[in-house]
Amino acid sequence: MHCDPIPVSQDALGAKGMMATSPQPVGGYHRACTLPFMVSRIAAGFPSPADDYVEKQIDLNTHLIQHREATFILRVTGWSMRDAGIFDGDEIIVDRAITPVDGKIVVAAINGDLTVKRLRRIGNAVHLVAENPEFPAIILKEGEELCIWGVVTRVLHRV
Amino acid sequence: MAIALVDANNFYVSCERVFRPDLEGRPVVVLSNNDGCVVARSAEVKALGVVMGTPWFHLQKLAKREGIIALSSNYTLYADMSNRMMGILSSFSPIQEVYSIDECFLDLRGFAQDRLSHMGQAARQKVRQWVGLPVGVGIAATKTLAKLANHVAKKMPEYAGVCVWDELPEGDQQRLLQQLPVSEVWGVGRQWTTRLQETGIQTVWDLRQADPALMRKRFSLLMERSIRELRGEPCIAMVDIPPPRQEIQSSRSFGRTVTSAEELGEAISLYTVRAAIKLRRQGSVAGALRVFIHTNPFQVHLPQYHATRTVALNHPSQDTRVFLQAGRIALVDMYRSGLAYAKAGVHLLEITSADALQADLFTSAEDEARANQLMITLDRVNARFGSGTLQPGVAGLQEPRGWAMKRGNKSPAYTTRWADLARAKLE
């Protein structure tokens, strides 16, 4: 079974990768996952006693993604969030629909790059704090503009 | 009755900027296939007076002086961002008509008139936050007016991206329509514009004041509908499901010039294969195939050649092999040696529903069933193992094909490929 978190089926896009002009809500671009409804094949008409206990297979998409349209996966490079469990090479799931409030780990656009920091509101100032003592925090003064790209919800880390 | 037209500002450029914040505020263009012409411009580039469709090589000097960044088109990215945007907008109305990759109509009937402006702002804000794309919203009683309202929302900063036509004082409506050239009316193309100007109709207001019955006689029913729509009378309904395409085409410019009949045949075969897949996907058959080839019109010092051939089929078909044969006939007939070909394309014509097809006197039902089964199998294999896994050998077996498109500066498929994910620097 193959389920990309943000799949785009060839069917929905056409061979050239162009968008189909179908006006259906985007629900259509989920690649179908096959889900078993019955554990056993019924050969002679007697159902397996286990059939009553069958549930749908676990679907990582529904578990990891809350707002499908607003969710993006980014790859991180660097170690500034090591103590928050985000390591070099990890993939992070970022949900842009979530409001970035104090304490959230966020993706921020700083000097033209995307970076990850913990958002802290201290008094009137906004701090972007690294989770690694070797990296300094960024402190924004009043009037300075900050572009929060999205809120990090999960880390995908290969063990 | 209220209809909203929502579309993204500089859609392709905006998609690129979501993953490249460093491009914010800088002049950016996106180029067409083969990095030929400008197909999207950031506001900074528009301010420099660069028009749509300008060949990139005409812009070299300006680009250097102004630091214009040129990106190759990345349709994989744009399609995914479009799907996301349309998904978000579909939450605002149960009736949505996706009109193009970056715009859709929303049917807002049932919403209180005094909530429309608020709703427009909410849609705009949600798309901006969820996917990072700036959109403009025009709301009016008809599609044609919604288009104009959208134009006003984008061009005039005081509307903050949302214009509800019926909230404008009547005097303002008239003034705006008098300022806008008639070419801004939805559905009025270049030909009509010229003809309208000849009869003294210059502005949208002039057209609105014209006599619908008279204009129907002079132009067509479509013109009458446009005029009525400009007066606030809905004539163009929302389309829930787009009708099957009446013409399917597949064409590309080559990455380098192609001279040999073999390579040209390979390209035409590949486009034919792709067009046939689209045809079968919508459950249609085609009665004719048109093939065109041409040299590069910008290389004025080289001999020019444009040729088109249409081949009618004995019987409407959806069999790739039948189309390939027809394409072969067309190419043999129009190919001239010693020329540098830049582009080729295939159109499938006379498209009808496969269900309505009458039996062919000269093919046995058995043969036809076998052919259909073969095509179904072909499509299934390619759907499962990736497009191009199984295809006729005439479409070329070498990857990458020597003549394939140039896309020198294409951004990664950030949202659809694991290997291409956008990067966050943790430094």
Coordinates of C-alpha atoms in Angstrom, one line a residue:
Chain A
M1 CA 0.0 0.0 0.0
H2 CA 1.3 3.4 -0.9
C3 CA 0.0 6.5 0.8
D4 CA 1.8 9.7 0.4
P5 CA 0.6 12.2 3.0
I6 CA -0.2 14.9 0.4
P7 CA -0.8 12.7 -2.6
V8 CA -1.8 14.0 -6.0
S9 CA -3.1 11.3 -8.1
Q10 CA -2.2 11.2 -11.7
D11 CA -5.9 10.9 -12.4
A12 CA -6.8 14.2 -10.9
L13 CA -4.0 16.0 -12.6
G14 CA -3.8 14.6 -16.0
A15 CA -0.7 13.2 -17.7
K16 CA 1.1 16.6 -17.8
G17 CA 0.6 17.3 -14.2
M18 CA -1.8 20.0 -15.1
M19 CA -4.9 20.6 -13.0
A20 CA -8.1 19.0 -14.1
T21 CA -10.9 21.5 -14.4
S22 CA -13.1 19.4 -12.3
P23 CA -14.9 21.6 -9.8
Q24 CA -15.2 18.9 -7.2
P25 CA -13.9 19.8 -3.8
V26 CA -10.4 18.6 -3.4
G27 CA -11.5 15.6 -1.5
G28 CA -11.0 13.9 -4.9
Y29 CA -7.3 13.9 -4.8
H30 CA -6.8 11.6 -1.9
R31 CA -5.3 8.4 -3.3
A32 CA -7.6 5.6 -2.3
C33 CA -6.2 3.2 0.3
T34 CA -7.7 -0.2 0.2
L35 CA -9.2 -1.2 3.5
P36 CA -10.2 -4.7 4.4
F37 CA -13.7 -5.1 5.6
M38 CA -13.6 -8.8 6.2
V39 CA -10.7 -10.8 7.6
S40 CA -11.6 -14.0 5.9
R41 CA -12.8 -15.0 2.5
I42 CA -16.0 -16.8 2.8
A43 CA -15.5 -20.1 1.0
A44 CA -18.7 -22.0 1.9
G45 CA -20.9 -19.5 3.5
F46 CA -19.8 -19.6 7.1
P47 CA -18.4 -16.2 8.2
S48 CA -15.3 -16.1 10.3
P49 CA -16.0 -15.4 14.0
A50 CA -13.4 -12.7 13.8
D51 CA -15.4 -10.6 11.3
D52 CA -17.3 -8.9 14.0
Y53 CA -14.1 -7.5 15.4
V54 CA -12.6 -6.1 12.2
E55 CA -11.9 -2.4 12.2
K56 CA -10.5 -0.2 9.4
Q57 CA -6.8 -0.2 9.0
I58 CA -4.8 2.5 10.7
D59 CA -4.5 5.5 8.3
L60 CA -1.5 7.7 9.0
N61 CA -3.0 10.5 7.0
T62 CA -5.9 11.0 9.3
H63 CA -3.7 10.6 12.3
L64 CA -1.0 13.0 11.3
I65 CA -2.9 15.6 9.3
Q66 CA -5.7 17.7 10.7
H67 CA -6.1 20.3 7.9
R68 CA -5.3 18.6 4.7
E69 CA -5.1 21.7 2.5
A70 CA -3.0 23.6 5.0
T71 CA -0.5 20.9 5.8
F72 CA 3.0 20.8 4.3
I73 CA 6.0 18.6 5.0
L74 CA 9.4 20.2 5.2
R75 CA 12.9 18.8 5.6
V76 CA 15.1 20.3 8.2
T77 CA 18.8 20.8 8.1
G78 CA 20.8 21.8 11.1
W79 CA 20.7 21.2 14.9
S80 CA 19.3 24.3 16.5
M81 CA 16.1 22.4 17.7
R82 CA 18.0 19.3 18.9
D83 CA 16.6 19.5 22.5
A84 CA 13.0 19.6 21.1
G85 CA 13.7 16.3 19.3
I86 CA 14.1 17.8 15.8
F87 CA 17.3 16.5 14.3
D88 CA 19.2 17.2 11.1
G89 CA 17.5 15.5 8.2
D90 CA 14.2 15.0 9.9
E91 CA 10.9 15.7 8.2
I92 CA 8.5 18.0 10.0
I93 CA 4.7 18.3 9.5
V94 CA 3.6 21.9 9.4
D95 CA 0.0 23.0 9.7
R96 CA -0.6 26.5 8.6
A97 CA -4.2 26.5 9.8
I98 CA -3.2 26.5 13.5
T99 CA -2.8 29.8 15.2
P100 CA 0.8 30.4 16.3
V101 CA 0.5 31.1 20.0
D102 CA 3.1 31.4 22.7
G103 CA 4.9 28.1 23.3
K104 CA 4.3 26.6 19.8
I105 CA 7.2 25.4 17.6
V106 CA 6.9 27.4 14.4
V107 CA 8.4 27.7 11.0
A108 CA 9.3 31.4 10.5
A109 CA 10.7 33.2 7.5
I110 CA 13.8 35.1 8.6
N111 CA 16.1 36.8 6.1
G112 CA 14.6 35.0 3.2
D113 CA 15.1 31.5 4.7
L114 CA 12.6 29.2 6.5
T115 CA 13.7 28.2 9.9
V116 CA 12.2 26.5 13.0
K117 CA 12.1 28.1 16.5
R118 CA 9.9 28.0 19.5
L119 CA 7.6 31.1 19.7
R120 CA 7.7 33.0 23.0
R121 CA 5.8 36.2 23.8
I122 CA 7.5 37.8 26.7
G123 CA 5.9 41.1 27.6
N124 CA 5.6 43.1 24.4
A125 CA 8.4 41.4 22.7
V126 CA 8.4 38.2 20.6
H127 CA 11.2 35.8 21.0
L128 CA 12.1 33.0 18.7
V129 CA 14.0 30.6 20.8
A130 CA 16.3 27.8 19.7
E131 CA 16.2 24.5 21.6
N132 CA 20.0 24.1 21.7
P133 CA 22.1 26.3 24.0
E134 CA 24.7 26.8 21.2
F135 CA 22.2 28.9 19.2
P136 CA 21.1 32.4 20.3
A137 CA 17.4 33.4 20.4
I138 CA 16.1 36.0 18.1
I139 CA 14.3 38.9 19.8
L140 CA 11.9 41.1 17.8
K141 CA 11.2 44.5 19.1
E142 CA 7.9 46.3 18.8
G143 CA 7.2 47.3 15.2
E144 CA 9.5 44.7 13.7
E145 CA 7.7 42.4 11.4
L146 CA 7.7 38.7 11.7
C147 CA 6.4 36.2 9.2
I148 CA 5.3 33.0 10.8
W149 CA 5.0 30.4 8.0
G150 CA 3.2 27.7 10.0
V151 CA 3.0 25.6 13.2
V152 CA 5.0 22.4 13.5
T153 CA 2.8 19.6 14.7
R154 CA 5.0 16.4 14.2
V155 CA 8.5 15.3 13.6
L156 CA 9.1 12.3 11.3
H157 CA 12.4 10.9 12.5
R158 CA 14.1 7.8 11.2
V159 CA 15.5 5.7 14.0
Chain B
M1 CA -28.5 36.0 -6.1
A2 CA -24.8 36.6 -5.6
I3 CA -21.8 35.0 -7.2
A4 CA -18.2 35.4 -6.1
L5 CA -15.2 35.1 -8.4
V6 CA -12.1 34.4 -6.4
D7 CA -8.7 34.3 -8.1
A8 CA -5.1 34.3 -7.0
N9 CA -2.8 37.2 -7.7
N10 CA 0.1 36.3 -10.0
F11 CA -0.6 32.7 -9.2
Y12 CA 2.5 30.9 -10.5
V13 CA 4.8 33.5 -8.9
S14 CA 2.9 33.4 -5.7
C15 CA 3.2 29.6 -5.5
E16 CA 7.0 29.9 -5.9
R17 CA 7.2 32.5 -3.2
V18 CA 5.4 30.4 -0.6
F19 CA 8.5 28.1 -0.5
R20 CA 11.0 30.9 -1.3
P21 CA 10.4 33.8 1.1
D22 CA 13.6 35.3 -0.4
L23 CA 11.7 36.1 -3.6
E24 CA 9.2 38.3 -1.7
G25 CA 9.4 41.9 -2.9
R26 CA 11.7 41.0 -5.8
P27 CA 10.9 41.0 -9.5
V28 CA 10.1 37.4 -10.5
V29 CA 8.8 35.9 -13.8
V30 CA 7.8 32.4 -14.6
L31 CA 8.5 31.2 -18.1
S32 CA 6.5 29.0 -20.4
N33 CA 7.6 25.5 -21.4
N34 CA 11.1 25.5 -22.8
D35 CA 11.7 28.8 -20.9
G36 CA 10.3 30.6 -23.9
C37 CA 7.9 33.4 -22.9
V38 CA 6.8 35.1 -19.7
V39 CA 3.6 33.4 -18.4
A40 CA 3.5 35.0 -15.0
R41 CA 4.8 38.3 -13.6
S42 CA 5.2 39.6 -10.0
A43 CA 3.8 43.1 -9.3
E44 CA 7.4 44.4 -9.5
V45 CA 7.8 43.0 -13.0
K46 CA 4.4 44.4 -14.1
A47 CA 5.6 47.8 -12.8
L48 CA 8.6 47.6 -15.1
G49 CA 6.2 47.4 -18.1
V50 CA 6.9 43.8 -19.0
V51 CA 3.8 42.4 -20.8
M52 CA 2.5 38.8 -20.7
G53 CA 4.0 36.6 -23.4
T54 CA 7.2 38.5 -23.9
P55 CA 10.0 36.1 -25.1
W56 CA 12.5 35.7 -22.4
F57 CA 15.5 36.5 -24.7
H58 CA 14.0 40.0 -25.4
L59 CA 14.2 40.7 -21.7
Q60 CA 17.9 39.8 -21.1
K61 CA 19.1 43.4 -20.7
L62 CA 16.2 44.6 -18.5
A63 CA 16.5 41.4 -16.4
K64 CA 20.2 42.1 -15.8
R65 CA 19.7 45.7 -14.9
E66 CA 16.6 45.1 -12.6
G67 CA 17.7 41.8 -11.2
I68 CA 14.6 39.9 -12.6
I69 CA 14.6 36.3 -11.4
A70 CA 13.2 33.9 -14.1
L71 CA 11.9 30.5 -13.1
S72 CA 10.8 27.6 -15.3
S73 CA 7.2 26.6 -15.0
N74 CA 6.6 24.0 -12.3
Y75 CA 3.1 22.7 -13.1
T76 CA 3.3 19.9 -10.6
L77 CA 3.6 22.5 -7.8
Y78 CA 1.0 24.8 -9.3
A79 CA -1.5 22.0 -9.7
D80 CA -1.1 20.9 -6.1
M81 CA -1.4 24.5 -4.8
S82 CA -4.4 25.0 -6.9
N83 CA -6.1 21.9 -5.5
R84 CA -5.4 23.1 -2.0
M85 CA -6.8 26.6 -2.8
M86 CA -9.9 25.2 -4.4
G87 CA -10.5 22.8 -1.5
I88 CA -10.3 25.7 1.0
L89 CA -12.7 27.8 -1.1
S90 CA -15.2 25.0 -1.5
S91 CA -15.8 25.3 2.3
F92 CA -17.5 28.7 1.6
S93 CA -20.2 27.4 -0.8
P94 CA -21.7 24.0 -1.8
I95 CA -21.6 25.2 -5.4
Q96 CA -18.2 25.9 -6.8
E97 CA -17.1 26.1 -10.4
V98 CA -13.4 25.8 -10.9
Y99 CA -12.9 28.0 -13.9
S100 CA -9.1 27.8 -14.3
I101 CA -6.1 26.7 -12.4
D102 CA -6.2 29.9 -10.3
E103 CA -9.9 31.0 -10.3
C104 CA -13.3 29.8 -9.3
F105 CA -16.8 31.0 -9.0
L106 CA -18.7 30.4 -5.8
D107 CA -22.5 30.5 -5.7
L108 CA -23.4 32.6 -2.7
R109 CA -27.2 32.6 -3.0
G110 CA -28.8 32.5 0.4
F111 CA -26.2 34.6 2.1
A112 CA -27.5 37.9 3.5
Q113 CA -26.4 40.8 1.4
D114 CA -24.8 42.6 4.3
R115 CA -22.6 39.5 5.1
L116 CA -21.1 39.2 1.6
S117 CA -18.3 41.6 2.2
H118 CA -17.4 39.9 5.4
M119 CA -17.5 36.5 3.7
G120 CA -15.2 37.7 0.9
Q121 CA -12.7 38.9 3.5
A122 CA -12.9 35.6 5.4
A123 CA -12.2 33.6 2.2
R124 CA -9.3 35.9 1.3
Q125 CA -7.8 35.6 4.8
K126 CA -8.2 31.8 5.0
V127 CA -6.5 31.1 1.7
R128 CA -3.7 33.5 2.6
Q129 CA -3.1 31.8 5.9
W130 CA -3.6 28.1 4.9
V131 CA -1.6 28.1 1.7
G132 CA 0.1 31.5 1.6
L133 CA -1.5 32.6 -1.6
P134 CA -2.9 36.2 -2.0
V135 CA -6.4 36.2 -3.7
G136 CA -8.8 38.8 -4.8
V137 CA -12.6 38.5 -4.5
G138 CA -15.3 40.1 -6.6
I139 CA -19.0 39.6 -5.6
A140 CA -22.0 40.5 -7.8
A141 CA -25.3 39.4 -9.1
T142 CA -23.9 37.9 -12.3
K143 CA -20.7 36.1 -13.3
T144 CA -19.8 38.9 -15.7
L145 CA -20.1 41.5 -13.1
A146 CA -18.3 39.4 -10.5
K147 CA -15.4 39.2 -12.9
L148 CA -15.4 43.0 -13.2
A149 CA -15.7 43.4 -9.4
N150 CA -12.8 41.1 -9.0
H151 CA -10.8 43.3 -11.4
V152 CA -11.7 46.4 -9.3
A153 CA -10.8 44.6 -6.0
K154 CA -7.3 43.9 -7.4
K155 CA -6.6 47.1 -9.1
M156 CA -7.8 49.6 -6.5
P157 CA -6.1 49.3 -3.2
E158 CA -9.0 51.0 -1.3
Y159 CA -11.1 47.8 -1.7
A160 CA -8.5 45.7 0.2
G161 CA -8.9 42.8 -2.2
V162 CA -12.7 42.4 -1.9
C163 CA -15.3 44.3 -4.0
V164 CA -19.0 43.7 -3.5
W165 CA -20.5 45.3 -6.6
D166 CA -23.9 46.0 -5.2
E167 CA -22.5 47.9 -2.2
L168 CA -20.9 50.5 -4.5
P169 CA -23.0 53.6 -4.9
E170 CA -24.6 53.7 -8.4
G171 CA -22.5 56.7 -9.4
D172 CA -19.3 54.8 -8.6
Q173 CA -20.5 51.8 -10.6
Q174 CA -21.1 54.0 -13.6
R175 CA -17.8 55.7 -13.2
L176 CA -15.9 52.4 -12.9
L177 CA -17.6 51.0 -16.0
Q178 CA -16.8 54.1 -17.9
Q179 CA -13.1 53.8 -17.0
L180 CA -12.8 50.1 -18.0
P181 CA -12.2 49.3 -21.7
V182 CA -14.7 46.9 -23.2
S183 CA -12.0 44.2 -23.6
E184 CA -12.3 43.7 -19.8
V185 CA -15.7 42.1 -20.2
W186 CA -15.6 38.4 -19.6
G187 CA -15.9 36.6 -23.0
V188 CA -15.1 39.7 -25.1
G189 CA -12.0 38.7 -27.0
R190 CA -9.7 40.6 -29.3
Q191 CA -11.9 40.1 -32.4
W192 CA -15.0 41.3 -30.7
T193 CA -13.2 44.2 -29.1
T194 CA -12.1 45.5 -32.6
R195 CA -15.6 45.1 -34.0
L196 CA -17.2 46.8 -31.0
Q197 CA -14.7 49.7 -31.2
E198 CA -15.7 50.1 -34.8
T199 CA -19.3 50.6 -33.8
G200 CA -18.2 53.2 -31.2
I201 CA -18.3 51.0 -28.2
Q202 CA -15.2 51.7 -26.2
T203 CA -15.9 51.2 -22.6
V204 CA -17.8 48.6 -20.5
W205 CA -20.4 51.3 -19.9
D206 CA -21.0 51.8 -23.6
L207 CA -21.6 48.0 -24.0
R208 CA -24.0 48.0 -21.0
Q209 CA -26.0 50.8 -22.7
A210 CA -26.2 49.0 -26.0
D211 CA -29.5 47.4 -27.2
P212 CA -29.3 43.7 -26.4
A213 CA -31.6 42.6 -29.3
L214 CA -29.7 44.7 -31.8
M215 CA -26.4 43.4 -30.6
R216 CA -27.7 39.8 -30.8
K217 CA -28.4 40.4 -34.5
R218 CA -25.0 42.0 -35.1
F219 CA -22.9 39.6 -33.0
S220 CA -24.5 36.6 -31.4
L221 CA -26.6 35.4 -28.5
L222 CA -23.4 35.4 -26.4
M223 CA -23.1 39.2 -26.8
E224 CA -26.7 39.7 -25.7
R225 CA -26.1 37.6 -22.7
S226 CA -23.0 39.7 -21.8
I227 CA -25.0 42.9 -22.0
R228 CA -27.8 41.5 -19.9
E229 CA -25.3 40.2 -17.3
L230 CA -23.7 43.7 -17.2
R231 CA -27.1 45.0 -16.2
G232 CA -27.3 42.6 -13.4
E233 CA -29.6 40.0 -15.0
P234 CA -28.1 36.5 -14.5
C235 CA -27.8 34.6 -17.8
I236 CA -24.8 32.4 -17.4
A237 CA -25.4 29.6 -14.9
M238 CA -23.0 27.9 -12.6
V239 CA -21.5 24.8 -14.2
D240 CA -21.2 22.0 -11.7
I241 CA -19.4 19.6 -13.9
P242 CA -17.5 20.8 -16.9
P243 CA -18.7 19.2 -20.1
P244 CA -16.3 16.7 -21.6
R245 CA -13.7 18.5 -23.7
Q246 CA -14.7 18.9 -27.3
E247 CA -11.1 18.9 -28.4
I248 CA -8.2 17.3 -26.7
Q249 CA -4.7 18.4 -27.5
S250 CA -1.2 17.5 -26.6
S251 CA 1.6 19.6 -27.8
R252 CA 5.0 20.8 -26.7
S253 CA 7.9 22.9 -27.9
F254 CA 11.1 20.9 -28.3
G255 CA 14.1 21.4 -26.1
R256 CA 16.3 21.7 -29.1
T257 CA 15.4 21.9 -32.8
V258 CA 14.5 18.6 -34.5
T259 CA 15.2 18.0 -38.1
S260 CA 14.8 14.3 -38.8
A261 CA 11.5 12.6 -39.6
E262 CA 12.3 9.9 -37.1
E263 CA 12.5 12.2 -34.1
L264 CA 9.5 14.2 -35.3
G265 CA 7.6 11.0 -35.6
E266 CA 8.7 9.9 -32.1
A267 CA 7.4 13.2 -30.6
I268 CA 4.1 13.1 -32.5
S269 CA 3.6 9.5 -31.4
L270 CA 4.2 10.4 -27.8
Y271 CA 1.8 13.3 -27.9
T272 CA -0.8 11.0 -29.6
V273 CA -0.4 8.4 -26.8
R274 CA -1.0 11.1 -24.2
A275 CA -4.0 12.6 -26.0
A276 CA -5.5 9.1 -26.3
I277 CA -5.2 8.6 -22.6
K278 CA -7.0 11.8 -21.9
L279 CA -9.7 10.8 -24.4
R280 CA -10.3 7.4 -22.7
R281 CA -10.2 9.0 -19.3
Q282 CA -13.3 11.1 -20.1
G283 CA -15.0 8.2 -21.7
S284 CA -15.0 9.6 -25.3
V285 CA -14.1 8.6 -28.8
A286 CA -12.6 10.8 -31.5
G287 CA -13.5 10.9 -35.1
A288 CA -10.5 12.7 -36.5
L289 CA -6.9 13.6 -35.6
R290 CA -5.1 16.8 -36.5
V291 CA -1.3 17.1 -36.4
F292 CA 0.8 20.2 -36.7
I293 CA 4.5 20.9 -37.0
H294 CA 6.3 24.2 -37.2
T295 CA 9.6 25.9 -37.1
N296 CA 10.6 28.6 -34.6
P297 CA 8.9 31.9 -35.7
F298 CA 11.4 33.9 -33.6
Q299 CA 14.3 32.6 -35.6
V300 CA 13.5 34.9 -38.5
H301 CA 16.8 34.2 -40.3
L302 CA 15.9 30.6 -40.8
P303 CA 13.4 29.2 -43.4
Q304 CA 9.9 29.0 -41.9
Y305 CA 7.4 26.2 -42.3
H306 CA 4.1 25.6 -40.7
A307 CA 1.9 22.7 -41.6
T308 CA -1.3 21.1 -40.4
R309 CA -3.0 17.9 -41.5
T310 CA -6.3 16.5 -40.4
V311 CA -7.0 12.8 -40.9
A312 CA -10.5 11.6 -40.6
L313 CA -11.0 8.1 -39.2
N314 CA -13.2 5.6 -40.8
H315 CA -14.9 5.1 -37.5
P316 CA -14.7 7.0 -34.2
S317 CA -12.2 5.3 -32.0
Q318 CA -10.3 5.5 -28.7
D319 CA -7.6 3.0 -29.8
T320 CA -4.1 4.5 -29.5
R321 CA -3.0 2.4 -32.4
V322 CA -5.6 3.8 -34.7
F323 CA -4.5 7.4 -33.8
L324 CA -0.8 6.5 -34.2
Q325 CA -1.5 5.3 -37.7
A326 CA -3.4 8.4 -38.6
G327 CA -0.6 10.6 -37.2
R328 CA 1.9 8.7 -39.3
I329 CA -0.1 9.4 -42.4
A330 CA -0.3 13.1 -41.5
L331 CA 3.4 13.4 -40.9
V332 CA 4.5 11.6 -44.0
D333 CA 2.3 14.0 -46.0
M334 CA 3.6 17.2 -44.5
Y335 CA 7.2 16.5 -43.5
R336 CA 9.8 18.6 -45.4
S337 CA 13.5 17.9 -44.9
G338 CA 16.2 20.5 -44.2
L339 CA 14.1 22.5 -41.7
A340 CA 14.6 23.1 -38.0
Y341 CA 11.3 22.1 -36.3
A342 CA 10.6 23.7 -32.9
K343 CA 7.2 22.4 -32.0
A344 CA 4.7 19.7 -32.8
G345 CA 1.2 18.9 -31.5
V346 CA -1.7 16.5 -31.8
H347 CA -5.4 17.4 -31.5
L348 CA -8.2 14.8 -31.3
L349 CA -11.4 16.2 -32.9
E350 CA -15.0 15.3 -33.3
I351 CA -15.2 14.0 -29.8
T352 CA -18.3 12.2 -28.7
S353 CA -19.3 9.9 -25.9
A354 CA -18.2 6.3 -26.3
D355 CA -21.6 5.1 -25.0
A356 CA -23.4 6.7 -28.0
L357 CA -21.1 5.0 -30.5
Q358 CA -22.8 3.1 -33.3
A359 CA -21.4 -0.3 -34.3
D360 CA -19.0 -0.3 -37.2
L361 CA -20.1 -2.3 -40.2
F362 CA -16.5 -3.3 -41.1
T363 CA -15.2 -4.3 -37.7
S364 CA -16.4 -7.3 -35.9
A365 CA -17.7 -6.8 -32.3
E366 CA -15.1 -9.3 -31.2
D367 CA -12.2 -7.3 -32.6
E368 CA -13.6 -4.2 -31.1
A369 CA -13.9 -5.8 -27.7
R370 CA -10.4 -7.0 -27.9
A371 CA -9.1 -3.6 -28.8
N372 CA -11.0 -2.0 -25.9
Q373 CA -9.6 -4.6 -23.5
L374 CA -6.1 -3.9 -24.7
M375 CA -6.5 -0.2 -24.1
I376 CA -8.0 -0.7 -20.7
T377 CA -5.1 -2.9 -19.8
L378 CA -2.6 -0.4 -21.1
D379 CA -4.1 2.4 -19.0
R380 CA -4.2 0.2 -15.9
V381 CA -0.6 -0.8 -16.2
N382 CA 0.4 2.8 -16.6
A383 CA -1.8 4.0 -13.8
R384 CA -0.3 1.4 -11.5
F385 CA 3.4 1.5 -12.4
G386 CA 3.7 5.1 -13.6
S387 CA 2.8 6.8 -16.9
G388 CA 4.9 5.7 -19.8
T389 CA 5.7 2.2 -18.3
L390 CA 4.0 0.5 -21.2
Q391 CA 3.6 2.3 -24.5
P392 CA 4.0 1.8 -28.2
G393 CA 7.6 1.6 -29.3
V394 CA 7.1 4.4 -31.9
A395 CA 6.9 6.9 -29.1
G396 CA 10.6 6.5 -28.4
L397 CA 12.2 4.3 -25.9
Q398 CA 15.2 6.4 -24.8
E399 CA 14.8 8.4 -21.6
P400 CA 15.4 11.3 -21.5
R401 CA 14.4 12.0 -25.1
G402 CA 16.8 14.2 -26.8
W403 CA 14.2 16.6 -27.9
A404 CA 12.3 16.9 -24.6
M405 CA 11.6 20.2 -23.0
K406 CA 14.2 22.5 -21.5
R407 CA 13.3 23.6 -18.0
G408 CA 16.6 25.2 -16.9
N409 CA 15.4 26.8 -13.6
K410 CA 12.6 24.7 -12.4
S411 CA 11.9 24.7 -8.6
P412 CA 11.5 21.4 -6.8
A413 CA 8.1 19.7 -6.5
Y414 CA 8.0 20.8 -2.9
T415 CA 4.6 19.4 -2.1
T416 CA 4.3 16.2 -4.0
R417 CA 7.7 14.5 -3.9
W418 CA 9.6 13.3 -0.8
A419 CA 13.0 14.0 -2.4
D420 CA 11.9 17.6 -3.2
L421 CA 10.6 18.7 0.1
A422 CA 11.1 22.4 1.0
R423 CA 14.0 23.0 3.4
A424 CA 14.0 24.6 6.7
K425 CA 17.4 25.7 8.0
L426 CA 17.9 25.1 11.6
E427 CA 21.0 27.3 12.2

